[in-house]
Amino acid sequence: MTVNLLILGGTTEARRLASAVAEAGLRGTVSLAGRVERPAPQGLPLRSGGFGGIAGLAGYLRETAVTHVIDGTHPFAAQMSANAVAACAETGVPLLALTRPAWEQGPEDHWIRVPDIAGAVAELDRPAARVMLAVGRMHLAEFAPNPQHAYLLRLVDPPAEPLPFPEHHVVVDRGPFTRDADLKLLTDHRIELVVSKNAGGSGARAKIDAARALGLPVIMIDRPAIPPRAEAHSVEAALAWLHGATERGV
Ligand code: 3Y8
Ligand code: NAP
């Protein structure tokens, strides 16, 4: 069977998979939501924007005769992943998730684990501190109830609207980040507390390694629930699945 792969992208691992698929001479497309102004080149043709829910994705799979879907989205992109499980079940297109194991707390880590964004907001109901809020842009408004803190924000694009924090400093940057650069960032801004999603992978963990080196506490947000699906934790395993699936003719 001729492969026509759809990669749901937006992570370092998805981009690396796309390059490997292109090098293998297989046909594939990377899909992004269109969240940022200048997405990184993906090594395969790119489509951008929502599909229109489960029905929209199922329609896309049929119309473009996709033979396999690899969901390489971020662990917090739970809606996209749930839609992929449903649309692939409906259309019979084989689905594999390429996802990263959650970060584990080490002996020198000072983590305060919370179940979700609301848990992180509740945890910030404490006396004023210098906080690195490294959760991106989309959920910033939820953090408005704690204006007492001085926030260091890292955003992929400059903020389009005023931010709900009287005292804040914005760094416009995209990852993957490095431990040394984040060590300097936390030190220069005299950060006392870091707020982070448990993204897993290497691209976002620099701030966690830097916080550990500085002995700083981290409010660590656990991942949202995602329906069960086949999973791989490396590009090599994802490619093996793809080759295996094509040999089996599924
Ligand atoms: C549009 C596509 C690659 C992929 C790079 C990874 C690593 C660097 C670290 C911090 C944490 C954060 C954020 C982050 C990281 C990788 C990966 C990752 C975290 C790009 C990209 C898109 C997005 C969307 C963006 C979100 C935001 C989240 C910033 C490309 C650069 C905070 C997640 O302004 C916005 O609307 C931003 C939205 C979703 C979370 C949020 O709620 O704001 N990612 N990030 C994707 C699309 O349109 O479909 O240009 O590369 C991708 C990457 N961002 O090629 O190596 O694999 O995780 N992304 C988090 O983990 O908390 C930054 O600052 O320390
Ligand atoms: P989400 O909340 O799970 O998805 C909301 C809706 O956005 C989806 O239902 C879908 O719209 C659209 N969408 C999401 N990802 C898409 C993709 N790759 N291609 C096409 N449409 C997509 O997703 P999110 O958390 O906003 O994440 C959006 C993108 O940013 C994803 O590519 C993700 O990998 C990347 N990202 C997210 C985070 C994060 O912290 N959430 C971190 C790093 C990268 P329709 O229902 O209309 O199809």
Short mmCIF file of C-alpha atoms and ligand atoms in Angstrom, two decimals:
data_model
loop_
_atom_site.label_atom_id
_atom_site.label_comp_id
_atom_site.label_asym_id
_atom_site.label_seq_id
_atom_site.Cartn_x
_atom_site.Cartn_y
_atom_site.Cartn_z
CA MET A 1 0.00 0.00 0.00
CA THR A 2 1.28 3.52 -0.75
CA VAL A 3 1.60 5.48 2.47
CA ASN A 4 -0.19 8.82 2.76
CA LEU A 5 0.62 9.84 6.35
CA LEU A 6 -0.97 12.66 8.34
CA ILE A 7 1.19 13.91 11.24
CA LEU A 8 -0.64 16.03 13.81
CA GLY A 9 2.33 18.20 14.76
CA GLY A 10 3.41 21.09 16.96
CA THR A 11 6.22 19.43 18.93
CA THR A 12 9.93 18.78 18.50
CA GLU A 13 9.32 15.05 18.12
CA ALA A 14 6.66 15.58 15.42
CA ARG A 15 9.04 17.81 13.46
CA ARG A 16 11.83 15.21 13.73
CA LEU A 17 9.42 12.47 12.59
CA ALA A 18 8.39 14.60 9.60
CA SER A 19 12.05 14.98 8.55
CA ALA A 20 12.61 11.22 8.87
CA VAL A 21 9.47 10.50 6.80
CA ALA A 22 10.66 12.92 4.10
CA GLU A 23 14.13 11.30 4.08
CA ALA A 24 12.50 7.87 3.71
CA GLY A 25 10.74 9.18 0.61
CA LEU A 26 7.30 8.54 2.10
CA ARG A 27 4.34 10.79 1.38
CA GLY A 28 3.15 12.82 4.39
CA THR A 29 1.63 16.07 5.56
CA VAL A 30 2.14 17.92 8.85
CA SER A 31 -0.89 19.60 10.36
CA LEU A 32 -0.68 22.58 12.75
CA ALA A 33 -3.50 24.47 14.47
CA GLY A 34 -2.16 27.84 13.28
CA ARG A 35 -1.47 29.12 16.79
CA VAL A 36 1.69 31.07 16.04
CA GLU A 37 2.62 33.64 13.40
CA ARG A 38 5.66 31.89 11.93
CA PRO A 39 5.63 28.14 12.53
CA ALA A 40 8.96 26.37 12.10
CA PRO A 41 9.52 24.57 8.79
CA GLN A 42 8.38 20.97 9.21
CA GLY A 43 10.25 19.11 6.46
CA LEU A 44 6.97 17.96 4.85
CA PRO A 45 4.07 19.88 3.25
CA LEU A 46 2.16 21.77 5.95
CA ARG A 47 -1.57 22.35 6.44
CA SER A 48 -2.68 24.81 9.10
CA GLY A 49 -5.94 25.45 10.99
CA GLY A 50 -8.60 23.35 12.69
CA PHE A 51 -10.36 20.54 10.82
CA GLY A 52 -13.80 21.34 12.27
CA GLY A 53 -14.11 18.84 15.09
CA ILE A 54 -14.31 15.04 14.74
CA ALA A 55 -16.53 15.22 11.65
CA GLY A 56 -14.18 17.69 9.98
CA LEU A 57 -11.16 15.48 10.65
CA ALA A 58 -12.98 12.33 9.47
CA GLY A 59 -13.96 14.17 6.29
CA TYR A 60 -10.37 15.31 5.77
CA LEU A 61 -9.07 11.74 6.19
CA ARG A 62 -11.53 10.46 3.58
CA GLU A 63 -11.11 13.35 1.10
CA THR A 64 -7.31 13.21 1.14
CA ALA A 65 -7.17 9.37 1.32
CA VAL A 66 -4.93 9.42 4.41
CA THR A 67 -3.67 5.87 5.09
CA HIS A 68 -2.12 6.46 8.57
CA VAL A 69 -2.28 9.11 11.28
CA ILE A 70 0.51 9.76 13.78
CA ASP A 71 -0.60 12.13 16.53
CA GLY A 72 2.56 14.01 17.54
CA THR A 73 0.76 16.82 19.32
CA HIS A 74 1.74 18.15 22.74
CA PRO A 75 0.35 16.20 25.74
CA PHE A 76 -1.79 19.24 26.65
CA ALA A 77 -3.44 19.26 23.21
CA ALA A 78 -6.03 16.89 24.65
CA GLN A 79 -8.93 17.97 22.44
CA MET A 80 -7.00 17.34 19.23
CA SER A 81 -5.88 13.94 20.48
CA ALA A 82 -9.39 12.95 21.54
CA ASN A 83 -10.72 14.01 18.12
CA ALA A 84 -8.03 11.93 16.41
CA VAL A 85 -9.02 8.81 18.37
CA ALA A 86 -12.68 9.28 17.43
CA ALA A 87 -12.12 10.19 13.76
CA CYS A 88 -9.68 7.31 13.18
CA ALA A 89 -12.09 4.85 14.84
CA GLU A 90 -14.90 6.15 12.62
CA THR A 91 -12.89 5.94 9.38
CA GLY A 92 -10.79 2.87 10.21
CA VAL A 93 -7.52 4.78 9.59
CA PRO A 94 -4.73 3.34 11.80
CA LEU A 95 -3.63 5.78 14.53
CA LEU A 96 -0.44 5.94 16.58
CA ALA A 97 0.41 8.62 19.16
CA LEU A 98 4.05 9.77 19.27
CA THR A 99 4.22 11.12 22.79
CA ARG A 100 6.85 11.78 25.43
CA PRO A 101 6.84 10.23 28.89
CA ALA A 102 5.94 12.73 31.63
CA TRP A 103 8.88 14.23 33.52
CA GLU A 104 9.52 12.47 36.82
CA GLN A 105 10.42 14.35 40.02
CA GLY A 106 14.05 13.72 41.00
CA PRO A 107 15.55 13.85 44.54
CA GLU A 108 16.75 17.46 44.10
CA ASP A 109 13.47 18.68 42.57
CA HIS A 110 11.14 20.82 44.68
CA TRP A 111 7.86 20.18 42.82
CA ILE A 112 4.40 21.19 43.94
CA ARG A 113 2.25 18.95 41.72
CA VAL A 114 -1.22 20.23 40.75
CA PRO A 115 -3.82 18.42 38.59
CA ASP A 116 -4.56 21.24 36.12
CA ILE A 117 -4.27 24.98 35.35
CA ALA A 118 -6.90 25.84 38.01
CA GLY A 119 -4.76 23.98 40.56
CA ALA A 120 -1.76 26.10 39.59
CA VAL A 121 -3.83 29.30 39.99
CA ALA A 122 -4.97 28.18 43.46
CA GLU A 123 -1.35 27.41 44.41
CA LEU A 124 -0.37 31.01 43.49
CA ASP A 125 -2.72 32.38 46.16
CA ARG A 126 0.28 33.20 48.36
CA PRO A 127 2.34 36.32 49.27
CA ALA A 128 3.97 38.27 46.42
CA ALA A 129 6.88 36.50 44.72
CA ARG A 130 8.88 36.67 41.48
CA VAL A 131 7.26 33.98 39.32
CA MET A 132 8.22 32.58 35.91
CA LEU A 133 4.87 31.70 34.34
CA ALA A 134 6.04 29.46 31.46
CA VAL A 135 2.72 28.08 30.26
CA GLY A 136 2.45 30.07 27.04
CA ARG A 137 -0.30 32.53 26.07
CA MET A 138 -3.57 30.66 25.74
CA HIS A 139 -4.33 30.28 29.46
CA LEU A 140 -2.77 33.49 30.83
CA ALA A 141 -6.15 35.07 31.63
CA GLU A 142 -6.84 32.28 34.13
CA PHE A 143 -3.88 33.50 36.19
CA ALA A 144 -5.35 37.01 36.67
CA PRO A 145 -6.60 36.33 40.25
CA ASN A 146 -3.05 36.64 41.63
CA PRO A 147 -1.88 40.15 40.60
CA GLN A 148 0.41 40.38 43.65
CA HIS A 149 3.24 38.53 41.91
CA ALA A 150 5.92 39.91 39.56
CA TYR A 151 5.59 37.64 36.50
CA LEU A 152 8.21 36.65 33.95
CA LEU A 153 6.30 35.47 30.85
CA ARG A 154 7.76 33.65 27.85
CA LEU A 155 5.63 33.85 24.71
CA VAL A 156 6.15 32.67 21.15
CA ASP A 157 4.65 35.87 19.69
CA PRO A 158 4.46 39.40 21.18
CA PRO A 159 1.21 39.72 23.19
CA ALA A 160 -1.66 41.01 21.04
CA GLU A 161 -3.70 42.35 23.99
CA PRO A 162 -2.83 43.87 27.40
CA LEU A 163 -1.82 41.26 29.98
CA PRO A 164 -3.83 40.87 33.23
CA PHE A 165 -0.81 41.42 35.48
CA PRO A 166 0.22 44.84 36.87
CA GLU A 167 3.85 43.75 37.16
CA HIS A 168 5.20 41.55 34.36
CA HIS A 169 8.11 41.17 31.96
CA VAL A 170 7.65 39.45 28.59
CA VAL A 171 10.36 37.46 26.83
CA VAL A 172 9.40 36.65 23.22
CA ASP A 173 11.15 33.40 22.37
CA ARG A 174 10.43 29.92 21.07
CA GLY A 175 12.05 26.67 22.13
CA PRO A 176 13.65 24.22 22.19
CA PHE A 177 15.40 25.99 25.10
CA THR A 178 18.75 25.23 26.76
CA ARG A 179 19.51 24.74 30.46
CA ASP A 180 22.27 27.35 30.52
CA ALA A 181 20.12 30.00 28.84
CA ASP A 182 17.24 29.30 31.23
CA LEU A 183 19.65 29.32 34.21
CA LYS A 184 20.69 32.84 33.15
CA LEU A 185 17.07 33.90 32.58
CA LEU A 186 15.94 32.73 36.03
CA THR A 187 18.98 34.32 37.70
CA ASP A 188 18.78 37.64 35.83
CA HIS A 189 15.10 38.00 36.77
CA ARG A 190 15.64 36.83 40.37
CA ILE A 191 12.93 34.21 39.90
CA GLU A 192 11.71 32.50 43.11
CA LEU A 193 9.08 30.13 41.67
CA VAL A 194 8.43 28.49 38.27
CA VAL A 195 5.03 27.38 36.91
CA SER A 196 5.22 24.68 34.22
CA LYS A 197 3.12 22.11 32.39
CA ASN A 198 4.43 18.58 32.53
CA ALA A 199 5.18 18.68 28.80
CA GLY A 200 7.76 15.91 28.82
CA GLY A 201 10.36 15.78 26.09
CA SER A 202 13.49 17.88 25.83
CA GLY A 203 12.28 21.16 24.29
CA ALA A 204 10.59 22.55 27.40
CA ARG A 205 12.56 20.96 30.23
CA ALA A 206 15.42 23.52 30.34
CA LYS A 207 13.56 25.63 32.92
CA ILE A 208 12.99 22.55 35.10
CA ASP A 209 16.71 21.67 35.07
CA ALA A 210 17.59 25.31 35.76
CA ALA A 211 15.10 25.52 38.64
CA ARG A 212 16.62 22.36 40.16
CA ALA A 213 20.14 23.80 39.88
CA LEU A 214 18.96 26.96 41.66
CA GLY A 215 16.93 25.05 44.27
CA LEU A 216 13.72 26.80 43.14
CA PRO A 217 10.24 25.31 43.68
CA VAL A 218 8.23 24.38 40.57
CA ILE A 219 4.44 24.27 40.40
CA MET A 220 4.13 21.30 38.00
CA ILE A 221 0.83 20.91 36.16
CA ASP A 222 -0.17 17.30 35.42
CA ARG A 223 -1.39 16.38 31.95
CA PRO A 224 -5.06 16.26 30.98
CA ALA A 225 -6.63 12.85 30.38
CA ILE A 226 -6.54 11.50 26.81
CA PRO A 227 -8.51 8.45 25.56
CA PRO A 228 -6.46 5.23 25.19
CA ARG A 229 -4.62 4.77 21.83
CA ALA A 230 -1.50 3.00 20.57
CA GLU A 231 1.57 4.98 21.68
CA ALA A 232 5.24 5.21 20.70
CA HIS A 233 7.89 7.20 22.57
CA SER A 234 10.47 7.65 19.82
CA VAL A 235 10.65 8.60 16.14
CA GLU A 236 12.30 5.24 15.42
CA ALA A 237 9.40 3.33 17.03
CA ALA A 238 6.90 5.44 15.08
CA LEU A 239 8.68 4.68 11.79
CA ALA A 240 8.78 0.97 12.63
CA TRP A 241 5.03 1.07 13.25
CA LEU A 242 4.51 2.79 9.90
CA HIS A 243 6.66 0.27 8.01
CA GLY A 244 5.04 -2.61 9.85
CA ALA A 245 1.57 -1.29 9.16
CA THR A 246 2.30 -0.88 5.45
CA GLU A 247 3.75 -4.42 5.21
CA ARG A 248 0.65 -5.78 6.92
CA GLY A 249 -1.30 -3.78 4.37
CA VAL A 250 -3.33 -1.95 7.04
C1 3Y8 B 1 2.19 26.18 17.01
C2 3Y8 B 1 5.09 25.32 16.23
C3 3Y8 B 1 10.03 22.18 17.41
C4 3Y8 B 1 8.80 22.32 18.20
C5 3Y8 B 1 9.06 23.23 19.36
C6 3Y8 B 1 7.91 20.80 22.54
C7 3Y8 B 1 8.95 21.90 22.47
C8 3Y8 B 1 9.66 24.16 21.86
C9 3Y8 B 1 8.54 24.32 24.68
C10 3Y8 B 1 8.57 27.57 28.01
C11 3Y8 B 1 7.52 26.59 27.53
C12 3Y8 B 1 4.59 26.05 25.72
C13 3Y8 B 1 4.30 26.47 24.24
C14 3Y8 B 1 6.29 25.28 24.26
C15 3Y8 B 1 7.32 24.50 23.82
C16 3Y8 B 1 8.46 23.20 21.83
C17 3Y8 B 1 7.94 23.07 20.39
C18 3Y8 B 1 7.23 23.82 22.50
C19 3Y8 B 1 6.10 25.73 25.68
C20 3Y8 B 1 5.56 25.83 18.85
C21 3Y8 B 1 4.70 25.81 17.61
C22 3Y8 B 1 3.39 26.09 17.95
C23 3Y8 B 1 3.34 26.24 19.34
C24 3Y8 B 1 2.09 26.51 20.09
C25 3Y8 B 1 2.36 26.91 21.50
C26 3Y8 B 1 1.12 27.17 22.38
C27 3Y8 B 1 1.79 27.20 23.79
C28 3Y8 B 1 2.89 26.15 23.67
C29 3Y8 B 1 4.66 27.91 23.98
C30 3Y8 B 1 6.45 25.80 15.80
C31 3Y8 B 1 6.62 26.89 18.82
C32 3Y8 B 1 4.24 27.14 26.69
C33 3Y8 B 1 3.85 24.74 26.10
O1 3Y8 B 1 0.91 31.91 21.53
C34 3Y8 B 1 0.31 30.80 21.47
O2 3Y8 B 1 -0.88 30.66 21.10
C35 3Y8 B 1 1.09 29.59 21.85
C36 3Y8 B 1 0.40 28.43 22.01
C37 3Y8 B 1 0.09 26.08 22.23
C38 3Y8 B 1 0.85 26.82 24.94
C39 3Y8 B 1 -0.14 27.87 25.33
O3 3Y8 B 1 -1.09 27.49 26.01
O4 3Y8 B 1 0.09 29.06 24.97
N1 3Y8 B 1 3.03 25.87 22.23
N2 3Y8 B 1 4.57 26.11 19.90
C40 3Y8 B 1 1.55 24.81 16.89
C41 3Y8 B 1 0.30 24.84 16.02
O5 3Y8 B 1 -0.06 25.90 15.50
O6 3Y8 B 1 -0.27 23.75 15.85
O7 3Y8 B 1 6.52 26.95 15.31
O8 3Y8 B 1 7.40 25.02 15.98
C42 3Y8 B 1 6.14 24.44 19.04
C43 3Y8 B 1 6.90 24.14 20.29
N3 3Y8 B 1 6.68 24.70 21.44
O9 3Y8 B 1 9.93 22.32 16.15
O10 3Y8 B 1 11.15 21.87 17.95
O11 3Y8 B 1 7.96 19.95 21.64
O12 3Y8 B 1 7.11 20.81 23.48
N4 3Y8 B 1 5.24 25.65 23.50
C44 3Y8 B 1 4.40 24.06 27.35
O13 3Y8 B 1 5.11 23.06 27.21
O14 3Y8 B 1 4.09 24.56 28.44
C45 3Y8 B 1 7.05 26.86 26.11
O15 3Y8 B 1 8.49 28.76 27.63
O16 3Y8 B 1 9.45 27.14 28.78
P1 NAP B 2 -6.25 21.49 21.61
O1 NAP B 2 -6.73 22.42 22.66
O2 NAP B 2 -6.14 20.04 21.88
O3 NAP B 2 -7.09 21.64 20.27
C1 NAP B 2 -8.15 22.58 20.13
C2 NAP B 2 -8.52 22.60 18.65
O4 NAP B 2 -7.43 23.17 17.91
C3 NAP B 2 -8.67 21.20 18.04
O5 NAP B 2 -9.93 20.66 18.33
C4 NAP B 2 -8.43 21.49 16.57
O6 NAP B 2 -9.54 22.19 16.01
C5 NAP B 2 -7.30 22.50 16.64
N1 NAP B 2 -5.98 21.83 16.59
C6 NAP B 2 -5.16 21.54 17.61
N2 NAP B 2 -4.00 21.01 17.17
C7 NAP B 2 -4.12 20.95 15.82
C8 NAP B 2 -3.26 20.49 14.78
N3 NAP B 2 -2.03 20.01 15.06
N4 NAP B 2 -3.72 20.55 13.49
C9 NAP B 2 -4.94 21.06 13.23
N5 NAP B 2 -5.80 21.53 14.16
C10 NAP B 2 -5.38 21.47 15.44
O7 NAP B 2 -4.82 22.00 21.06
P2 NAP B 2 -3.84 23.13 21.67
O8 NAP B 2 -3.45 22.75 23.05
O9 NAP B 2 -4.45 24.45 21.37
O10 NAP B 2 -2.54 22.91 20.76
C11 NAP B 2 -2.52 23.48 19.47
C12 NAP B 2 -1.22 23.13 18.79
O11 NAP B 2 -0.12 23.61 19.55
C13 NAP B 2 -1.00 21.65 18.59
O12 NAP B 2 -0.34 21.47 17.35
C14 NAP B 2 -0.05 21.28 19.71
O13 NAP B 2 0.77 20.17 19.37
C15 NAP B 2 0.77 22.54 19.82
N6 NAP B 2 1.32 22.71 21.16
C16 NAP B 2 0.46 22.84 22.20
C17 NAP B 2 1.00 22.99 23.48
C18 NAP B 2 0.10 23.17 24.69
O14 NAP B 2 0.64 23.49 25.74
N7 NAP B 2 -1.20 23.00 24.55
C19 NAP B 2 2.41 23.01 23.65
C20 NAP B 2 3.25 22.87 22.52
C21 NAP B 2 2.69 22.72 21.26
P3 NAP B 2 -10.75 21.43 15.22
O15 NAP B 2 -11.58 20.81 16.29
O16 NAP B 2 -11.45 22.54 14.47
O17 NAP B 2 -10.11 20.41 14.31
#
